[in-house]
């Protein structure tokens, strides 16, 4: 143990978890599943919520279904009984000044030995009204009547996995910080930026996040990590940009997009024309590799613009990779664009996970030999093991993930001296002001105009009392040949593990949750004669695709889904979008979802169902009802909750729902970070005088790479 005293902060955080007391190989493997393999990972394993155990109530004040604490005295000896289904139930009674409650545990005979009559415990859980009075099932319990014991008010709830209890995680986190002691890492954020934004220092931030005394402290701690993420994001994108500027662009000569536009089948809107011209200029005349962001409202026609860019590239003798976030979208783009390209004599291929291995290899060989001009596929597939003979352009569709954007910008797996052009298409409209702050010099084309003939989607807000009338509305749509999406925020009621049952997320509202699986069953039985389908994120990609195809072809008329349909899919016959628990979605997501209907000629509707009474939710849903302009909605969203949707994500952390930034980051913070970074890069463009920052930028790139594997 003495040896560890000599270790530096860096050595400690790079050590495996097994150096901690109580963590053997088995537990380390469980931690691994949650993305934690070193001490450093553990310190950055942030709680996803906090249980507010400090809120001690009297039993008489218990609200049904809401978790809170009770200080109770054990009144009877715990007794265990065997139930018919071979389960065991251990029960006893406890009381406070206002009443009494029956407490039960299942298959936990050991609790007989835990509780003695007369002891006082703090119980945390939900009380419900049973036939013979109040009951509480499997509460969290802490002895409250031993002098000197400290019961924290806020208890972190960590992202976890089966077999790994909250207690084990909390103990591990505690011993990790004991091991670190008063060592501190070198600070990356420049001190003046920390001062201006008023965040605590890093070690204090860790303490606040993991062991907060108040909700305010937990929030302050997160602000530090949000600032750090923002600072690194701005730094990395600026540094990438300046190094790309020094690269050699593909040598594309004078190209006319005329032949492509002729085959398109419609006339471009003015906004599309402007964007195509900006891209054409970047790709043929600027002398620098393009790094352009194309943002536009849902349905503004980004695909046609991307197609033009791909055409310019291929006609100029280079290869283009067009990447979509999902297989469905990749296939849809391929279906739309490849007939046009083939007519123009350009060889186009689709590369998705659904292809058989030999087929994939054939496509990859075609790309490596230069036979294929344009390849369309998913991000992961194209960026992995795919070598281009003449890379010229990477197009990234429906993206607001920084990791993916950056990976494309770095693009070193090309085996070529040329730095390819990059075009990123955002999934959501990014207001110009925001684009400027975030991406700085990244050129930004905006499609602020919809193709002609689009009609307004009628949007209504209702509460769940309208369920029966909505069913009737779905039926009416189906009878008239229309199709309906029903979106639910979650897949399925889990057999909740102990920790989930006890989560009291201070940031979450408590409205009754709608689950896709249950909604699907309910609609199937209430809408007889109408065929109902289900898709969600836990299904295999090929199964999802099959259901989507059946919905697109009309074989399925009602599609119950989670937000997997959020981006891109194009089913013109869809006329009704119903969103359950609408208050749980961000405005950008709601707007995207609404954009799934109104794509054909028929009148279309979006119904936002919510029982939330919170002023904030009512206001946000009101904005959806009154406004159909994605840019204005995005502006409003920004003011309301900070630029969450556009924020950087250290791919891995975000994937595990731990990113600190989206919660509390604000535009002001982004502006301050931007100012600081500009100052640094102005005097030291390649960061040679800032070795720590330089290493950090490299680190971010490597991390994103890992995430794309
Ligand atoms: P998004 O910007 O959301 O990706 P899409 O590229 O999918 O939008 O375009 C939506 C629909 O509008 C597609 O069916 C597309 O063919 C059509 N479209 C695009 N541009 C035009 C245009 N200038 N005139 C008519 N229809 C267009
Ligand atoms: Mg699109």
XYZ file of C-alpha atoms and ligand atoms in Angstrom:
737
model
C 0.000 0.000 0.000
C 2.896 2.331 0.755
C 4.011 2.157 -2.817
C 0.836 3.773 -4.037
C 1.683 6.785 -1.890
C 4.469 7.588 -4.293
C 2.384 7.329 -7.406
C 1.375 10.345 -9.413
C -2.205 11.257 -10.263
C -1.686 9.970 -13.773
C -0.352 6.621 -12.646
C -3.279 6.166 -10.319
C -5.993 6.950 -12.832
C -4.360 4.635 -15.344
C -4.350 1.738 -12.875
C -6.867 -1.069 -13.285
C -9.816 -1.249 -10.894
C -8.394 -4.352 -9.270
C -6.002 -2.181 -7.228
C -9.053 -1.140 -5.204
C -10.077 -3.073 -2.135
C -13.049 -5.312 -2.817
C -12.647 -5.343 -6.602
C -11.536 -8.695 -7.939
C -11.525 -9.983 -11.488
C -15.249 -10.786 -11.538
C -16.329 -7.333 -10.417
C -13.817 -5.681 -12.692
C -15.462 -7.484 -15.598
C -18.869 -6.172 -14.565
C -17.481 -2.646 -14.384
C -16.026 -3.172 -17.810
C -19.551 -3.676 -19.133
C -20.477 -0.172 -18.036
C -17.416 1.215 -19.780
C -15.241 1.473 -16.674
C -11.877 -0.260 -16.770
C -9.461 2.087 -15.030
C -9.559 4.239 -11.915
C -9.799 7.258 -14.208
C -12.877 5.801 -15.903
C -14.393 5.326 -12.477
C -13.825 8.924 -11.406
C -15.548 9.958 -14.641
C -18.418 7.529 -14.184
C -20.973 10.171 -13.304
C -24.258 9.522 -11.536
C -27.222 9.676 -13.848
C -29.464 10.859 -11.044
C -29.596 11.309 -7.306
C -31.975 9.823 -4.820
C -33.208 12.548 -2.565
C -33.196 10.655 0.708
C -33.060 13.837 2.742
C -36.721 14.420 2.036
C -38.024 12.633 5.138
C -41.819 12.584 5.360
C -44.408 11.300 7.732
C -46.301 8.223 6.579
C -49.479 10.268 6.582
C -47.911 12.581 3.990
C -46.794 9.807 1.652
C -47.784 10.377 -1.928
C -48.661 7.189 -3.681
C -46.021 6.174 -6.221
C -43.483 8.856 -5.283
C -40.276 7.672 -3.650
C -39.284 9.407 -0.425
C -37.750 8.739 2.974
C -39.447 7.766 6.210
C -37.945 7.511 9.649
C -39.603 4.405 11.069
C -39.360 2.264 14.177
C -39.577 -1.504 13.787
C -42.715 -2.745 15.558
C -42.827 -6.506 14.912
C -40.343 -9.339 14.448
C -39.795 -10.020 10.728
C -41.371 -13.310 9.608
C -40.866 -15.173 6.365
C -43.612 -17.038 4.544
C -43.409 -19.208 1.472
C -45.612 -18.187 -1.454
C -47.187 -20.531 -4.003
C -44.751 -19.590 -6.767
C -41.802 -20.728 -4.613
C -41.070 -17.148 -3.676
C -40.460 -16.158 -0.109
C -41.803 -13.025 1.482
C -40.389 -11.493 4.660
C -42.701 -9.010 6.394
C -42.794 -6.804 9.452
C -44.555 -3.676 10.628
C -43.010 -0.301 11.405
C -44.425 3.039 12.515
C -43.851 6.732 12.956
C -45.882 9.398 14.761
C -48.459 9.528 12.017
C -49.196 5.881 11.301
C -47.867 2.495 10.422
C -46.814 0.552 7.367
C -46.122 -3.043 6.431
C -42.645 -3.516 4.971
C -41.903 -6.544 2.817
C -38.955 -8.024 1.023
C -39.014 -10.866 -1.496
C -36.546 -13.748 -1.400
C -34.518 -11.962 1.243
C -34.799 -14.181 4.278
C -31.596 -12.598 5.625
C -33.579 -9.455 6.434
C -35.094 -11.374 9.362
C -31.728 -10.891 11.057
C -31.337 -7.262 10.040
C -34.254 -5.619 11.788
C -34.848 -5.747 15.555
C -37.963 -4.473 17.247
C -37.452 -0.971 18.621
C -34.727 0.112 16.186
C -35.208 3.203 14.043
C -34.239 3.081 10.375
C -34.424 5.462 7.478
C -36.391 3.721 4.745
C -36.403 5.057 1.224
C -38.923 3.877 -1.320
C -42.511 4.069 -2.443
C -45.474 3.603 -0.170
C -48.678 2.259 -1.616
C -52.146 1.748 -0.239
C -52.837 -1.993 0.067
C -56.019 -3.747 1.146
C -54.949 -3.837 4.769
C -53.216 -0.475 4.988
C -49.972 1.044 3.739
C -47.244 -1.183 2.367
C -43.705 -0.606 1.198
C -41.879 -3.181 -0.914
C -38.113 -3.624 -0.871
C -37.181 -0.151 0.369
C -33.600 1.008 0.777
C -32.774 0.958 4.494
C -30.179 2.704 6.645
C -29.863 2.558 10.416
C -30.811 6.008 11.721
C -30.456 5.720 15.472
C -26.751 5.041 15.970
C -24.953 8.186 17.106
C -22.211 9.267 14.729
C -23.620 7.656 11.575
C -23.864 10.063 8.712
C -26.775 9.594 6.343
C -26.245 11.600 3.170
C -29.267 13.406 1.794
C -28.340 12.923 -1.844
C -27.301 9.469 -2.934
C -25.932 9.073 -6.447
C -27.470 6.574 -8.838
C -24.822 5.323 -11.220
C -25.273 3.772 -14.643
C -25.011 0.091 -13.889
C -25.410 -3.396 -15.237
C -26.938 -6.624 -13.941
C -24.981 -7.946 -10.968
C -23.343 -4.648 -10.133
C -25.140 -2.954 -7.248
C -25.188 0.748 -6.506
C -23.476 0.039 -3.193
C -20.505 -1.647 -4.869
C -20.125 1.208 -7.335
C -20.380 3.867 -4.627
C -17.781 2.074 -2.481
C -15.441 1.760 -5.429
C -15.803 5.456 -6.262
C -15.129 6.366 -2.654
C -11.975 4.266 -2.438
C -10.772 5.593 -5.783
C -10.873 9.118 -4.391
C -9.225 7.961 -1.169
C -6.409 6.529 -3.245
C -6.063 9.763 -5.199
C -5.956 11.723 -1.944
C -4.957 15.310 -2.480
C -3.249 14.733 -5.798
C -4.706 16.766 -8.646
C -4.237 16.624 -12.391
C -2.832 19.403 -14.460
C -5.727 21.686 -15.354
C -6.588 21.860 -19.030
C -9.033 24.725 -18.947
C -7.162 28.040 -18.861
C -7.617 29.718 -15.457
C -9.148 32.905 -16.837
C -11.865 30.878 -18.553
C -12.663 29.110 -15.300
C -12.798 32.424 -13.538
C -15.076 34.035 -16.107
C -17.534 31.144 -16.084
C -17.318 30.704 -12.317
C -16.884 26.928 -12.250
C -15.233 25.135 -9.322
C -11.819 23.521 -9.779
C -11.659 19.974 -11.028
C -11.199 18.064 -7.797
C -13.953 20.064 -6.117
C -16.137 19.350 -9.138
C -15.514 15.624 -8.717
C -16.469 15.845 -5.054
C -19.610 17.808 -5.903
C -20.700 15.347 -8.553
C -20.046 12.159 -6.600
C -20.742 13.282 -3.034
C -22.983 16.332 -3.185
C -24.471 17.828 -0.069
C -27.052 19.751 -2.052
C -28.562 19.594 -5.534
C -26.874 22.929 -6.181
C -23.467 21.341 -5.575
C -24.226 18.510 -7.961
C -25.132 21.080 -10.592
C -22.027 23.183 -9.960
C -19.876 20.092 -10.331
C -21.478 19.287 -13.639
C -20.888 22.810 -14.870
C -17.164 22.240 -14.564
C -17.326 19.104 -16.697
C -19.645 20.798 -19.163
C -17.159 23.627 -19.556
C -14.338 21.180 -20.000
C -16.216 19.318 -22.712
C -17.115 22.524 -24.488
C -13.587 23.855 -24.273
C -12.119 20.646 -25.669
C -14.744 20.552 -28.386
C -14.084 24.065 -29.567
C -10.340 23.531 -29.342
C -10.421 20.256 -31.257
C -12.617 21.507 -34.059
C -10.555 24.681 -34.489
C -7.273 22.804 -34.385
C -8.595 20.241 -36.875
C -9.741 23.026 -39.105
C -6.409 24.769 -39.147
C -4.514 21.562 -39.861
C -6.964 20.687 -42.665
C -6.405 24.103 -44.163
C -2.811 23.126 -44.698
C -3.799 19.954 -46.624
C -4.040 19.509 -50.386
C -7.601 19.344 -51.755
C -8.593 16.935 -54.533
C -7.813 18.443 -57.911
C -11.296 18.821 -59.336
C -11.433 20.937 -62.470
C -14.332 22.927 -63.854
C -17.539 20.945 -63.453
C -21.085 21.722 -64.501
C -23.809 20.319 -62.278
C -26.274 20.697 -65.161
C -26.383 16.992 -66.099
C -27.173 16.001 -62.505
C -29.894 18.625 -62.109
C -31.544 17.508 -65.362
C -31.939 13.979 -64.064
C -33.221 15.090 -60.662
C -36.875 15.368 -61.662
C -37.587 18.678 -59.935
C -36.259 22.214 -59.898
C -34.088 23.177 -56.943
C -35.380 25.788 -54.533
C -33.405 29.017 -54.354
C -31.896 27.925 -51.058
C -30.790 24.624 -52.598
C -29.298 26.430 -55.586
C -27.374 28.761 -53.305
C -26.013 25.841 -51.284
C -25.003 23.861 -54.378
C -23.137 26.910 -55.656
C -21.331 27.364 -52.361
C -20.301 23.716 -52.436
C -19.275 23.857 -56.081
C -17.082 26.832 -55.318
C -15.505 25.135 -52.280
C -14.791 21.960 -54.215
C -13.480 23.377 -57.438
C -12.149 26.858 -56.851
C -11.178 27.503 -53.258
C -7.826 25.722 -53.213
C -8.587 24.362 -49.720
C -10.272 21.174 -48.572
C -13.926 21.930 -47.945
C -15.323 21.635 -44.436
C -18.907 22.728 -44.755
C -21.989 22.312 -42.652
C -25.328 22.099 -44.438
C -28.259 22.615 -42.163
C -31.887 22.821 -43.067
C -35.315 22.105 -41.758
C -36.841 18.652 -42.043
C -37.883 18.127 -45.633
C -35.915 21.080 -46.980
C -34.218 18.765 -49.465
C -30.734 18.185 -48.109
C -30.377 14.888 -49.977
C -30.598 16.551 -53.373
C -27.831 18.959 -52.355
C -25.678 16.104 -51.063
C -26.260 14.334 -54.368
C -24.962 17.381 -56.215
C -21.806 17.373 -54.102
C -21.306 13.650 -54.773
C -21.784 14.292 -58.471
C -19.216 17.119 -58.521
C -16.728 14.837 -56.815
C -17.278 11.816 -59.056
C -17.474 13.806 -62.270
C -14.164 15.375 -61.233
C -12.574 11.940 -61.086
C -12.660 11.289 -57.345
C -14.626 8.948 -55.095
C -17.367 9.988 -52.728
C -18.499 8.316 -49.495
C -22.000 9.200 -48.354
C -22.661 8.116 -44.785
C -26.030 7.850 -43.076
C -26.649 7.082 -39.403
C -28.856 4.025 -40.012
C -29.158 1.234 -42.544
C -32.710 2.252 -43.410
C -31.561 5.735 -44.308
C -28.576 4.499 -46.261
C -30.837 2.220 -48.279
C -33.296 5.051 -48.847
C -30.574 7.381 -50.128
C -29.257 4.627 -52.334
C -32.732 4.007 -53.746
C -33.139 7.690 -54.584
C -29.670 8.602 -55.798
C -28.242 5.540 -57.492
C -30.673 5.549 -60.480
C -29.656 9.152 -61.155
C -25.934 8.443 -60.851
C -26.126 5.292 -62.943
C -27.813 7.255 -65.737
C -24.870 9.634 -65.582
C -22.447 6.751 -65.944
C -21.263 6.778 -62.336
C -20.888 3.478 -60.515
C -22.720 3.534 -57.192
C -22.718 0.907 -54.436
C -24.487 0.337 -51.135
C -22.425 -0.835 -48.153
C -24.429 -1.851 -45.095
C -24.287 -4.450 -42.344
C -27.145 -6.323 -43.996
C -24.918 -7.431 -46.877
C -23.368 -10.872 -46.788
C -19.607 -10.967 -46.142
C -18.545 -11.800 -49.726
C -20.784 -9.015 -50.990
C -19.234 -6.534 -48.550
C -15.800 -7.607 -49.662
C -16.746 -7.117 -53.293
C -17.862 -3.557 -52.590
C -14.736 -2.799 -50.534
C -12.552 -4.185 -53.315
C -14.403 -2.015 -55.809
C -13.711 1.041 -53.660
C -10.055 0.141 -53.180
C -9.527 -0.470 -56.888
C -11.306 2.734 -57.798
C -14.071 1.064 -59.814
C -16.815 2.389 -57.585
C -17.361 6.135 -57.789
C -19.900 6.664 -55.070
C -20.512 4.476 -52.031
C -23.495 4.932 -49.736
C -23.593 3.284 -46.320
C -23.541 3.682 -42.562
C -20.860 5.658 -40.742
C -19.318 2.722 -38.979
C -19.058 0.579 -42.073
C -17.489 3.126 -44.291
C -14.996 4.416 -41.790
C -13.755 0.980 -40.846
C -11.452 -1.094 -43.090
C -12.442 0.799 -46.172
C -9.684 2.193 -48.329
C -10.388 4.536 -51.166
C -8.233 4.664 -54.276
C -9.083 8.319 -54.975
C -10.914 9.807 -51.980
C -12.465 13.134 -52.817
C -15.482 13.803 -50.619
C -17.069 12.540 -47.436
C -20.715 13.424 -46.931
C -22.200 12.817 -43.500
C -25.972 12.904 -43.352
C -28.314 13.576 -40.439
C -25.604 14.145 -37.976
C -25.075 16.188 -34.899
C -22.547 13.961 -33.300
C -19.303 15.713 -33.038
C -17.288 12.509 -32.900
C -18.494 11.410 -36.297
C -17.992 14.828 -37.811
C -14.483 14.999 -36.534
C -13.589 11.497 -37.567
C -14.529 12.398 -41.100
C -12.453 15.531 -40.950
C -9.383 13.667 -39.824
C -9.854 10.876 -42.357
C -6.414 9.308 -42.389
C -7.392 5.847 -43.507
C -7.433 6.848 -47.127
C -3.915 5.940 -48.148
C -3.830 9.124 -50.187
C -1.976 12.438 -50.001
C -5.139 14.323 -50.708
C -7.257 15.757 -47.904
C -10.831 14.967 -48.970
C -13.605 17.527 -48.875
C -16.118 17.133 -46.067
C -19.800 18.022 -46.108
C -21.768 17.529 -42.906
C -25.541 17.630 -43.000
C -27.107 18.355 -39.670
C -30.194 16.444 -38.602
C -31.686 19.552 -37.099
C -31.708 23.140 -38.201
C -28.830 24.945 -36.554
C -29.490 28.648 -36.166
C -26.838 30.738 -37.840
C -25.761 32.361 -34.606
C -25.306 28.971 -33.038
C -23.463 27.584 -36.042
C -21.071 30.496 -35.869
C -20.314 30.095 -32.220
C -19.941 26.364 -32.447
C -18.145 25.824 -35.655
C -16.424 29.127 -36.111
C -14.776 29.067 -39.466
C -16.645 25.973 -40.583
C -18.580 27.236 -43.569
C -22.297 26.958 -43.129
C -24.954 26.623 -45.842
C -28.515 27.033 -44.710
C -31.622 25.675 -46.435
C -34.172 28.098 -45.083
C -36.870 27.331 -47.605
C -39.064 24.300 -48.231
C -39.784 22.861 -51.673
C -43.068 24.144 -53.101
C -46.385 22.466 -52.350
C -45.665 21.531 -48.747
C -48.548 21.983 -46.428
C -48.597 22.937 -42.810
C -48.931 19.992 -40.436
C -51.821 20.674 -38.053
C -50.483 20.262 -34.523
C -52.584 19.747 -31.402
C -51.766 19.242 -27.717
C -54.073 16.906 -25.781
C -53.941 14.931 -22.538
C -54.181 11.178 -22.198
C -57.943 11.450 -21.631
C -58.172 11.632 -25.426
C -56.908 8.080 -25.968
C -60.240 6.672 -27.214
C -60.835 9.592 -29.574
C -57.301 9.227 -30.918
C -57.938 5.556 -31.647
C -60.954 6.643 -33.673
C -58.819 9.176 -35.507
C -56.218 6.521 -36.346
C -58.993 4.307 -37.700
C -60.351 7.130 -39.842
C -56.908 7.819 -41.304
C -56.431 4.139 -42.104
C -59.830 3.936 -43.804
C -58.846 6.863 -46.004
C -55.532 5.236 -46.921
C -53.376 7.197 -44.472
C -50.811 5.764 -42.099
C -50.032 6.619 -38.499
C -46.941 6.714 -36.357
C -47.376 6.343 -32.594
C -44.203 7.312 -30.740
C -43.481 6.268 -27.149
C -40.507 7.405 -25.084
C -39.562 3.947 -23.803
C -39.645 0.387 -25.037
C -40.937 -1.711 -22.229
C -41.683 -1.696 -18.517
C -38.630 -3.340 -17.079
C -38.657 -5.792 -14.272
C -36.910 -2.953 -12.562
C -33.693 -3.767 -10.798
C -33.518 -2.365 -7.295
C -31.705 0.798 -8.238
C -34.077 1.836 -10.997
C -37.051 1.406 -8.767
C -35.566 3.855 -6.376
C -34.478 6.561 -8.731
C -35.718 9.994 -7.931
C -34.358 12.040 -10.740
C -34.596 15.683 -9.819
C -34.560 16.553 -13.481
C -37.369 14.290 -14.522
C -41.075 14.830 -14.283
C -43.310 12.151 -12.988
C -45.971 11.616 -15.600
C -47.291 8.154 -16.313
C -44.969 6.581 -18.838
C -46.125 5.050 -22.130
C -44.254 1.990 -23.321
C -44.034 1.022 -26.980
C -44.585 -2.679 -26.334
C -47.735 -2.063 -24.271
C -49.091 0.553 -26.645
C -48.577 -1.888 -29.507
C -50.577 -4.601 -27.691
C -53.306 -2.142 -26.763
C -53.696 -0.778 -30.295
C -53.636 -4.247 -31.824
C -56.672 -5.262 -29.787
C -58.540 -1.966 -30.007
C -58.015 -1.486 -33.752
C -59.171 -4.822 -35.129
C -59.011 -5.035 -38.887
C -56.118 -2.596 -38.987
C -52.602 -3.923 -39.027
C -50.253 -2.566 -36.378
C -46.472 -2.943 -36.303
C -43.745 -2.269 -33.762
C -40.158 -1.076 -34.076
C -37.713 -0.142 -31.373
C -34.024 0.217 -30.803
C -33.546 -3.152 -29.187
C -34.613 -5.062 -32.298
C -32.075 -6.425 -34.745
C -31.354 -3.987 -37.555
C -32.689 -6.411 -40.160
C -35.964 -6.910 -38.241
C -36.381 -3.168 -37.879
C -35.828 -2.703 -41.579
C -38.402 -5.365 -42.401
C -41.084 -3.675 -40.290
C -40.224 -0.272 -41.753
C -40.492 -1.655 -45.250
C -43.905 -3.134 -44.492
C -45.007 0.239 -43.157
C -43.670 1.984 -46.241
C -45.477 -0.467 -48.526
C -48.761 -0.100 -46.630
C -48.929 -3.647 -45.354
C -48.720 -2.117 -41.873
C -50.943 0.914 -41.328
C -50.036 1.884 -37.793
C -46.447 1.869 -36.610
C -45.759 2.008 -32.892
C -42.189 3.070 -32.338
C -39.577 4.670 -30.164
C -37.583 7.526 -31.627
C -35.802 5.193 -34.032
C -37.942 6.766 -36.745
C -36.739 10.177 -35.696
C -34.499 10.965 -38.586
C -34.825 10.810 -42.287
C -37.336 8.114 -43.181
C -39.638 9.120 -45.955
C -43.133 7.557 -46.121
C -45.341 9.963 -48.089
C -48.587 8.155 -47.126
C -48.041 8.836 -43.418
C -50.578 11.447 -42.360
C -50.804 11.176 -38.583
C -48.080 11.429 -35.954
C -49.054 10.773 -32.342
C -46.396 11.395 -29.708
C -47.050 9.988 -26.232
C -45.391 11.664 -23.222
C -44.494 14.533 -25.518
C -43.048 16.426 -22.525
C -40.205 13.934 -22.369
C -38.774 14.853 -25.739
C -36.618 17.807 -26.666
C -38.095 20.312 -29.107
C -35.598 19.373 -31.786
C -36.689 15.742 -31.538
C -40.387 16.643 -31.587
C -39.839 18.725 -34.672
C -37.938 15.909 -36.366
C -40.699 13.456 -35.497
C -43.376 15.780 -36.814
C -41.403 16.026 -40.034
C -42.127 12.321 -40.656
C -45.666 13.257 -41.762
C -46.913 15.772 -44.283
C -44.576 14.389 -46.916
C -47.345 13.591 -49.382
C -50.314 15.477 -50.766
C -52.807 14.669 -47.996
C -53.605 16.839 -45.002
C -51.442 15.728 -42.072
C -51.634 15.973 -38.293
C -49.336 15.813 -35.301
C -50.864 15.148 -31.890
C -48.733 15.824 -28.821
C -50.091 13.843 -25.891
C -49.016 14.999 -22.454
C -50.354 15.095 -18.912
C -47.563 17.307 -17.699
C -48.621 20.360 -15.747
C -45.140 21.842 -15.533
C -45.082 25.402 -16.848
C -41.977 24.672 -18.838
C -43.516 21.663 -20.604
C -46.728 23.520 -21.369
C -44.739 26.373 -22.874
C -42.547 24.099 -24.968
C -45.457 22.128 -26.369
C -47.213 25.429 -27.073
C -44.263 26.460 -29.231
C -44.613 23.220 -31.201
C -48.302 23.891 -31.717
C -47.819 27.455 -32.922
C -44.645 27.209 -34.912
C -43.567 25.075 -37.833
C -40.266 26.758 -38.601
C -37.454 24.500 -37.435
C -34.984 27.346 -37.128
C -37.239 29.317 -34.819
C -37.945 26.210 -32.769
C -34.217 25.601 -32.489
C -33.633 29.187 -31.335
C -36.298 28.799 -28.692
C -34.837 25.484 -27.617
C -31.452 27.120 -27.231
C -32.796 29.854 -24.984
C -34.741 27.358 -22.942
C -32.251 24.698 -22.173
C -28.894 25.424 -23.618
C -27.483 23.921 -26.773
C -27.874 20.347 -25.584
C -28.604 18.790 -28.909
C -25.686 20.363 -30.657
C -23.158 19.772 -28.004
C -20.009 17.829 -28.376
C -19.932 14.375 -27.084
C -16.990 12.329 -26.185
C -18.657 9.560 -28.126
C -18.142 6.959 -25.529
C -19.344 8.905 -22.535
C -22.421 10.095 -24.346
C -23.274 6.614 -25.478
C -23.414 5.638 -21.862
C -25.579 8.563 -20.985
C -22.956 10.187 -18.843
C -22.147 13.298 -20.713
C -22.224 16.156 -18.272
C -22.726 18.896 -20.775
C -26.237 18.678 -22.197
C -27.897 19.350 -18.891
C -26.588 22.714 -18.021
C -24.352 24.083 -20.677
C -25.324 27.432 -22.016
C -24.505 29.552 -25.008
C -22.631 31.969 -22.800
C -20.235 29.226 -21.782
C -19.726 28.290 -25.410
C -18.982 31.922 -26.309
C -16.437 32.260 -23.530
C -14.719 29.023 -24.553
C -14.681 30.185 -28.145
C -13.005 33.480 -27.205
C -10.350 31.704 -25.184
C -9.591 29.160 -27.905
C -9.323 31.849 -30.574
C -6.809 33.644 -28.389
C -4.720 30.521 -27.918
C -4.693 29.469 -31.572
C -3.940 32.990 -32.756
C -0.614 33.065 -30.961
C 0.111 29.340 -31.210
C -1.651 27.817 -34.259
C -0.232 24.294 -33.966
C -0.267 24.292 -30.154
C 3.466 23.703 -30.000
C 3.696 25.885 -26.903
C 0.743 24.106 -25.275
C 1.850 20.470 -25.100
C -0.926 19.502 -22.680
C -3.626 20.903 -24.936
C -2.011 19.349 -27.959
C -2.054 15.963 -26.356
C -5.681 16.465 -25.377
C -6.736 17.178 -28.960
C -5.000 13.987 -30.072
C -6.666 12.134 -27.247
C -10.125 13.260 -28.350
C -9.460 12.122 -31.878
C -8.267 8.722 -30.654
C -11.253 8.363 -28.382
C -13.661 9.080 -31.185
C -11.911 6.538 -33.268
C -12.456 3.910 -30.589
C -16.110 4.832 -30.521
C -16.466 4.250 -34.234
C -14.976 0.764 -34.131
P -34.281 16.439 -45.665
O -33.728 17.824 -45.843
O -35.157 16.329 -44.481
O -33.204 15.380 -45.715
P -35.106 15.218 -48.143
O -33.825 15.431 -48.826
O -35.415 13.840 -47.683
O -35.244 16.232 -46.923
O -36.276 15.763 -49.072
C -37.631 15.626 -48.719
C -38.483 15.379 -49.933
O -38.536 16.553 -50.756
C -37.967 14.273 -50.807
O -39.039 13.470 -51.196
C -37.347 15.003 -51.988
O -37.380 14.232 -53.152
C -38.221 16.227 -52.109
N -37.559 17.424 -52.675
C -36.324 17.870 -52.377
N -36.052 19.012 -53.057
C -37.144 19.291 -53.800
C -37.473 20.341 -54.697
N -36.625 21.347 -54.969
N -38.694 20.315 -55.277
C -39.566 19.326 -54.995
N -39.307 18.309 -54.162
C -38.117 18.273 -53.550
Mg -32.439 13.801 -44.932
